[in-house]
PDB file of C-alpha atoms in Angstrom:
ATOM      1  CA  UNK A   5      92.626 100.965  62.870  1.00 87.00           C
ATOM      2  CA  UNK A   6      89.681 100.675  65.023  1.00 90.00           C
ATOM      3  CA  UNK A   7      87.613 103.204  66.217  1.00 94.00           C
ATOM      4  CA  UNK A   8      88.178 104.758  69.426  1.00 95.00           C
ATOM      5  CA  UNK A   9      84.847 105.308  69.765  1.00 95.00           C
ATOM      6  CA  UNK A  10      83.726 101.641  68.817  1.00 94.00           C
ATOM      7  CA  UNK A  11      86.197 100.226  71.551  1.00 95.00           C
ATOM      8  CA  UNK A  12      84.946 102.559  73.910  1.00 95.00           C
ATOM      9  CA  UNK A  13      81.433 101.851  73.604  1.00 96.00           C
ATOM     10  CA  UNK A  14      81.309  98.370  72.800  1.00 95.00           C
ATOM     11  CA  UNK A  15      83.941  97.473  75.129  1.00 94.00           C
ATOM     12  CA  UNK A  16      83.298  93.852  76.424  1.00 94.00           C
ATOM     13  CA  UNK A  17      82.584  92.377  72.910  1.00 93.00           C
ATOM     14  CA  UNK A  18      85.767  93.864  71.288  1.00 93.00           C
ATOM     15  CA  UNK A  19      87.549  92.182  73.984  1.00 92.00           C
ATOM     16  CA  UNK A  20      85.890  89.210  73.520  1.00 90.00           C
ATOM     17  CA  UNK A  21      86.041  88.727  70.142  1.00 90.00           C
ATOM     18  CA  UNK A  22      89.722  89.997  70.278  1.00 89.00           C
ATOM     19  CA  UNK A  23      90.678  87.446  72.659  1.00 87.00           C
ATOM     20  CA  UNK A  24      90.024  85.268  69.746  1.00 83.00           C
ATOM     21  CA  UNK A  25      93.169  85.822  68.212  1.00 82.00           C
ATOM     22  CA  UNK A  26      94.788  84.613  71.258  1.00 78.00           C
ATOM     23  CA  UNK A  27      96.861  87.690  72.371  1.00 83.00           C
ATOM     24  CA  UNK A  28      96.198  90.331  74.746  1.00 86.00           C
ATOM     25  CA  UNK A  29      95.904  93.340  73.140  1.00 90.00           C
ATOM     26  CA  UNK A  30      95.995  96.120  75.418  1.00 90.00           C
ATOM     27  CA  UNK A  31      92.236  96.927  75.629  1.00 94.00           C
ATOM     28  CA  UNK A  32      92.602  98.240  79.115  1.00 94.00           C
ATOM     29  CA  UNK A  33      95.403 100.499  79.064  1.00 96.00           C
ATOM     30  CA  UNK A  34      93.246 101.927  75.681  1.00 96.00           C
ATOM     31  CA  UNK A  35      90.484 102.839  77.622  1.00 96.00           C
ATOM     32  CA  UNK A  36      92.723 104.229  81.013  1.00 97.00           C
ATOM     33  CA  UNK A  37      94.533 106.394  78.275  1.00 97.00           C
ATOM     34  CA  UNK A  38      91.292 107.807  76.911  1.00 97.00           C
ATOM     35  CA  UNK A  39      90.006 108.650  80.476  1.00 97.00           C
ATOM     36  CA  UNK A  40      92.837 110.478  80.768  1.00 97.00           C
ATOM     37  CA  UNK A  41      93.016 112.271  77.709  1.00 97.00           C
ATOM     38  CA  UNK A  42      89.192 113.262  78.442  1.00 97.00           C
ATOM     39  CA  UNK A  43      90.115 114.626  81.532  1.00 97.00           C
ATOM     40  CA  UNK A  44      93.213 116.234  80.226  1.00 97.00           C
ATOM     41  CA  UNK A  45      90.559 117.723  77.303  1.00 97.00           C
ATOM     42  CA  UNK A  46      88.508 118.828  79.487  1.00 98.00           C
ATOM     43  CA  UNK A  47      90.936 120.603  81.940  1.00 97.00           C
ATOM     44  CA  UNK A  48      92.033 122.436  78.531  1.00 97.00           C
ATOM     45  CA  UNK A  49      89.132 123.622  77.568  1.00 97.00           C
ATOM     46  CA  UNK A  50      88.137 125.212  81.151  1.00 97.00           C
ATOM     47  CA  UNK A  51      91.700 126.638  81.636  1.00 97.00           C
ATOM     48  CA  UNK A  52      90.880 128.193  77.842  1.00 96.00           C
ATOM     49  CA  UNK A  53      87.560 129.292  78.907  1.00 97.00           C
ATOM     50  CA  UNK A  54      88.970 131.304  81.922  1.00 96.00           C
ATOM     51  CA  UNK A  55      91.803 132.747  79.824  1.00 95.00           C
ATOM     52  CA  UNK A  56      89.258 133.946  77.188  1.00 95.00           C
ATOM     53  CA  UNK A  57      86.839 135.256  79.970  1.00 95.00           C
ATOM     54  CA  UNK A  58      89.919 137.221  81.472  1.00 94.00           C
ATOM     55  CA  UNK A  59      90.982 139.027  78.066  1.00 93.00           C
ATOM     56  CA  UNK A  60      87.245 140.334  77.720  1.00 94.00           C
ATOM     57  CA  UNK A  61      87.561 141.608  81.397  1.00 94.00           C
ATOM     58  CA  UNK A  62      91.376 142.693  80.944  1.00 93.00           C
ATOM     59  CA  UNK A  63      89.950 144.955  77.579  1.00 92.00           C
ATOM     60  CA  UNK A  64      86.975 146.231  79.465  1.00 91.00           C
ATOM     61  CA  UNK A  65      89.483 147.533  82.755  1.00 91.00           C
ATOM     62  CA  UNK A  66      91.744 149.021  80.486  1.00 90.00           C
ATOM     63  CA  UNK A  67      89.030 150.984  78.973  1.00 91.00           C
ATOM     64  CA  UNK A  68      87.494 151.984  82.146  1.00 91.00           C
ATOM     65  CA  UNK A  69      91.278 153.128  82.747  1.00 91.00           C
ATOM     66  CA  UNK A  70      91.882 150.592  85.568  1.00 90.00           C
ATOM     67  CA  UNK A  71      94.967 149.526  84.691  1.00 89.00           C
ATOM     68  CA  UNK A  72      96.505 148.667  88.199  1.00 91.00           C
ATOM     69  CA  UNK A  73      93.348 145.623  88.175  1.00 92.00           C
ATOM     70  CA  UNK A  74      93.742 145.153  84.564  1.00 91.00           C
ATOM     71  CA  UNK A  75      97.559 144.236  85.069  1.00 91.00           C
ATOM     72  CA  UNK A  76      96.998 142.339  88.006  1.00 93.00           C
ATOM     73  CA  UNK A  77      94.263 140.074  85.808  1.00 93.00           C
ATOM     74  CA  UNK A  78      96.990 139.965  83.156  1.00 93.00           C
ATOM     75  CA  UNK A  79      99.294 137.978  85.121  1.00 94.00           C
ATOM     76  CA  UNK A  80      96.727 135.725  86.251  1.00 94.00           C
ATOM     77  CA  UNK A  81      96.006 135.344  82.447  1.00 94.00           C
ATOM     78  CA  UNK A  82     100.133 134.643  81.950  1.00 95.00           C
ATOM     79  CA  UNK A  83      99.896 131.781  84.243  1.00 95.00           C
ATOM     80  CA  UNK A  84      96.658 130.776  82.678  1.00 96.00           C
ATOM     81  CA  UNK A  85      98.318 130.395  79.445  1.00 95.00           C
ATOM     82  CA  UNK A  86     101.763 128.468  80.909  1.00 97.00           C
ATOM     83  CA  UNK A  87      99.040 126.154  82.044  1.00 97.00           C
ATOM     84  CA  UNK A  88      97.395 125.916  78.795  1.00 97.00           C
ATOM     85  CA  UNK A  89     100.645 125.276  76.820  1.00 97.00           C
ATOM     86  CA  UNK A  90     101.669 122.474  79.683  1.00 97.00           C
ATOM     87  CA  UNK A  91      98.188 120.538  79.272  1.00 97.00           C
ATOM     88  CA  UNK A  92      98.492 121.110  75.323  1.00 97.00           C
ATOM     89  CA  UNK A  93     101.902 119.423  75.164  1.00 97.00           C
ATOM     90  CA  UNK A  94     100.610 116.397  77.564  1.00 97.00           C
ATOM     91  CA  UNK A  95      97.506 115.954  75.350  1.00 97.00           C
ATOM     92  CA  UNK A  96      99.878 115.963  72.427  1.00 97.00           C
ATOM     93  CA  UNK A  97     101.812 112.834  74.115  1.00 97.00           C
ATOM     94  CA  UNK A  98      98.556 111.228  75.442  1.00 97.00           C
ATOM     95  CA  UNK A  99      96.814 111.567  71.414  1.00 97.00           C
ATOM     96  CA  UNK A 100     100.246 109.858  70.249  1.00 97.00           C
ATOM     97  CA  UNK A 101     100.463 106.663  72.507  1.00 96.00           C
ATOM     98  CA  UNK A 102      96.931 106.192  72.177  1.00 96.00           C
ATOM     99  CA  UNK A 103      96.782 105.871  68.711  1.00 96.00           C
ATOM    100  CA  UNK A 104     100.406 103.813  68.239  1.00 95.00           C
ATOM    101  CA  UNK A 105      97.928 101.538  70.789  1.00 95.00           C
ATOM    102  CA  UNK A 106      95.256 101.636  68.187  1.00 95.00           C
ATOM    103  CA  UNK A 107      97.322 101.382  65.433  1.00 94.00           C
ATOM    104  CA  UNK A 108      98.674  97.715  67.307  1.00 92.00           C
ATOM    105  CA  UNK A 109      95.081  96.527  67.559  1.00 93.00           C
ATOM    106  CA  UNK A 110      93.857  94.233  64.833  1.00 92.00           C
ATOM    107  CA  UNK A 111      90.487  94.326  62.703  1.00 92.00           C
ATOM    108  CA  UNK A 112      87.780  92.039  64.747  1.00 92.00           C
ATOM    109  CA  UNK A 113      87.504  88.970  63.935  1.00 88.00           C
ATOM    110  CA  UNK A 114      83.953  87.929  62.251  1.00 85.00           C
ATOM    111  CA  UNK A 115      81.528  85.905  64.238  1.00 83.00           C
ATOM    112  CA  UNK A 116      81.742  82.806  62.569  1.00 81.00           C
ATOM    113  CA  UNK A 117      84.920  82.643  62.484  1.00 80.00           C
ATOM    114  CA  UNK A 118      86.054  79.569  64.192  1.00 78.00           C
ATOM    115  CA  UNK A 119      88.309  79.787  66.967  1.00 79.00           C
ATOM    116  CA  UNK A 120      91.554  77.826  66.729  1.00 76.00           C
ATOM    117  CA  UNK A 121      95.249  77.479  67.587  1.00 75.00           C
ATOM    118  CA  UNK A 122      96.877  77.381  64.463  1.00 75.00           C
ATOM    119  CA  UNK A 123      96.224  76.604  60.969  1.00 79.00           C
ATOM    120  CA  UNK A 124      95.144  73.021  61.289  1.00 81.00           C
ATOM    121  CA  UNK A 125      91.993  74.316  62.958  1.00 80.00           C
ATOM    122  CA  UNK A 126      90.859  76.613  59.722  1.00 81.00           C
ATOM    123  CA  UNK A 127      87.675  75.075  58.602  1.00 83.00           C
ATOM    124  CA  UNK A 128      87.707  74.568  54.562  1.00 84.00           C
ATOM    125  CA  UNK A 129      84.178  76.399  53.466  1.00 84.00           C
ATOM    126  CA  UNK A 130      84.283  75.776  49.669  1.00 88.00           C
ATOM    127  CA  UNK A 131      86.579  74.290  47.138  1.00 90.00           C
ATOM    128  CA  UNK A 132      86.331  76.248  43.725  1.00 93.00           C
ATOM    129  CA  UNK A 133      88.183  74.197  40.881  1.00 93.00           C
ATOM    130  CA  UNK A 134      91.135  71.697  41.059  1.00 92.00           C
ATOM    131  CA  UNK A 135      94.054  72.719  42.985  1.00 87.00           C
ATOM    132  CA  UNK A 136      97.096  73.703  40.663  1.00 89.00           C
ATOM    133  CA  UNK A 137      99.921  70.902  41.026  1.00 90.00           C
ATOM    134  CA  UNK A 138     103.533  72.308  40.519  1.00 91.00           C
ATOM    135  CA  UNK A 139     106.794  70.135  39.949  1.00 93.00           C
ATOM    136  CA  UNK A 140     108.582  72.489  42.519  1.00 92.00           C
ATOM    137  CA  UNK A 141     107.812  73.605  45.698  1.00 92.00           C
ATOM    138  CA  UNK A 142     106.000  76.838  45.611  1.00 91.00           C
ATOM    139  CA  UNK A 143     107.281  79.510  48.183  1.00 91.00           C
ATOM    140  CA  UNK A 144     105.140  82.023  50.067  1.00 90.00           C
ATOM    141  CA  UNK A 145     104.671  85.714  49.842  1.00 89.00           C
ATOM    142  CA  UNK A 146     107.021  86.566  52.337  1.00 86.00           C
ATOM    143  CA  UNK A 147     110.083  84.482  50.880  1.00 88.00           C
ATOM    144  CA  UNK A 148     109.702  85.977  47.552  1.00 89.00           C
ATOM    145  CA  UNK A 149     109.499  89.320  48.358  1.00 88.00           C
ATOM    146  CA  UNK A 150     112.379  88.975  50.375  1.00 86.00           C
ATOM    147  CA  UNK A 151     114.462  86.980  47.338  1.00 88.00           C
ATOM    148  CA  UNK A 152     113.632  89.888  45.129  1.00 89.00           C
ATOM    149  CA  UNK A 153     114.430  92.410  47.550  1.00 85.00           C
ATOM    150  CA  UNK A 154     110.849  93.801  47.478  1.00 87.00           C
ATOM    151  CA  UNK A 155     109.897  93.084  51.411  1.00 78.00           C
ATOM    152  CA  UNK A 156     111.158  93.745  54.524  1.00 71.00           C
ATOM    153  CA  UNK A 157     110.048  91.786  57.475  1.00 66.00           C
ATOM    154  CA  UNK A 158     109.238  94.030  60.306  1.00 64.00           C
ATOM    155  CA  UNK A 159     109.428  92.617  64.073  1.00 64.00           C
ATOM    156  CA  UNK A 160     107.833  94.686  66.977  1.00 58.00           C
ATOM    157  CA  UNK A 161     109.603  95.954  69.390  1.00 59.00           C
TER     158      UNK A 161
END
């Protein structure tokens, strides 16, 4: 998976060297999702600020035996917290879809890669040895495993 962070920063490149693979990956909806989780984060960690700041002031009325304030600051604490739990469970959701978008997102491609539409245009670099000659025609990974019952094929949804 790549890094959030990576994406983030170098933004225009992974794109780029993304869109060598010839799909569209999502790269845009990755980076509107991690806004919002930052602002969702962020909005969390106020709302727990405030709570926190209200139980030190909700300990210190009740000690200076003002409980009609202290209760009132308690229910504004209450609500504090529904908020809390709300914004927890959305940053929950948020953390999950963007990482299944992560997860979808290929390793970059290197630089010298050549960029081509299908196998044809692979580029042979070096020939080590003679090529093995069979009197049968070899199968592939994928057909094997699925003749011994070792491989599933997975399609995306």
């Amino acid at each position: 998976m790549l890094d959030l962070k990576l994406i983030l920063k170098n933004f225009e490149e992974v794109e780029k060297r993304l869109s060598l693979r010839g799909e569209d990956y999502g790269l845009s909806e990755i980076r509107q999702l991690a806004e919002v989780r930052g602002k969702t984060q962020n909005q969390l960690d106020q709302l727990r600020s405030e709570r926190n700041r209200l139980s030190k002031e909700i300990g210190r009325l009740f000690r200076e035996g003002e409980k009609s304030q202290a209760e009132r600051l308690k229910e504004q604490a209450g609500k504090i917290s529904e908020q809390v739990k709300k914004l927890e469970e959305e940053l929950s959701e948020l953390e999950k879809e963007l990482e299944d978008k992560l997860l979808r997102i290929p390793n970059l491609p290197h630089p010298s890669v050549p960029v081509g539409e299908g196998e044809e245009d692979n580029q042979v670099v070096r020939v080590v040895g003679e090529p093995r000659k069979f009197d049968f025609s070899p199968r592939d990974h994928i057909e094997l495993g699925e003749l011994l019952g070792i491989c599933l094929l997975y399609t995306s949804p």
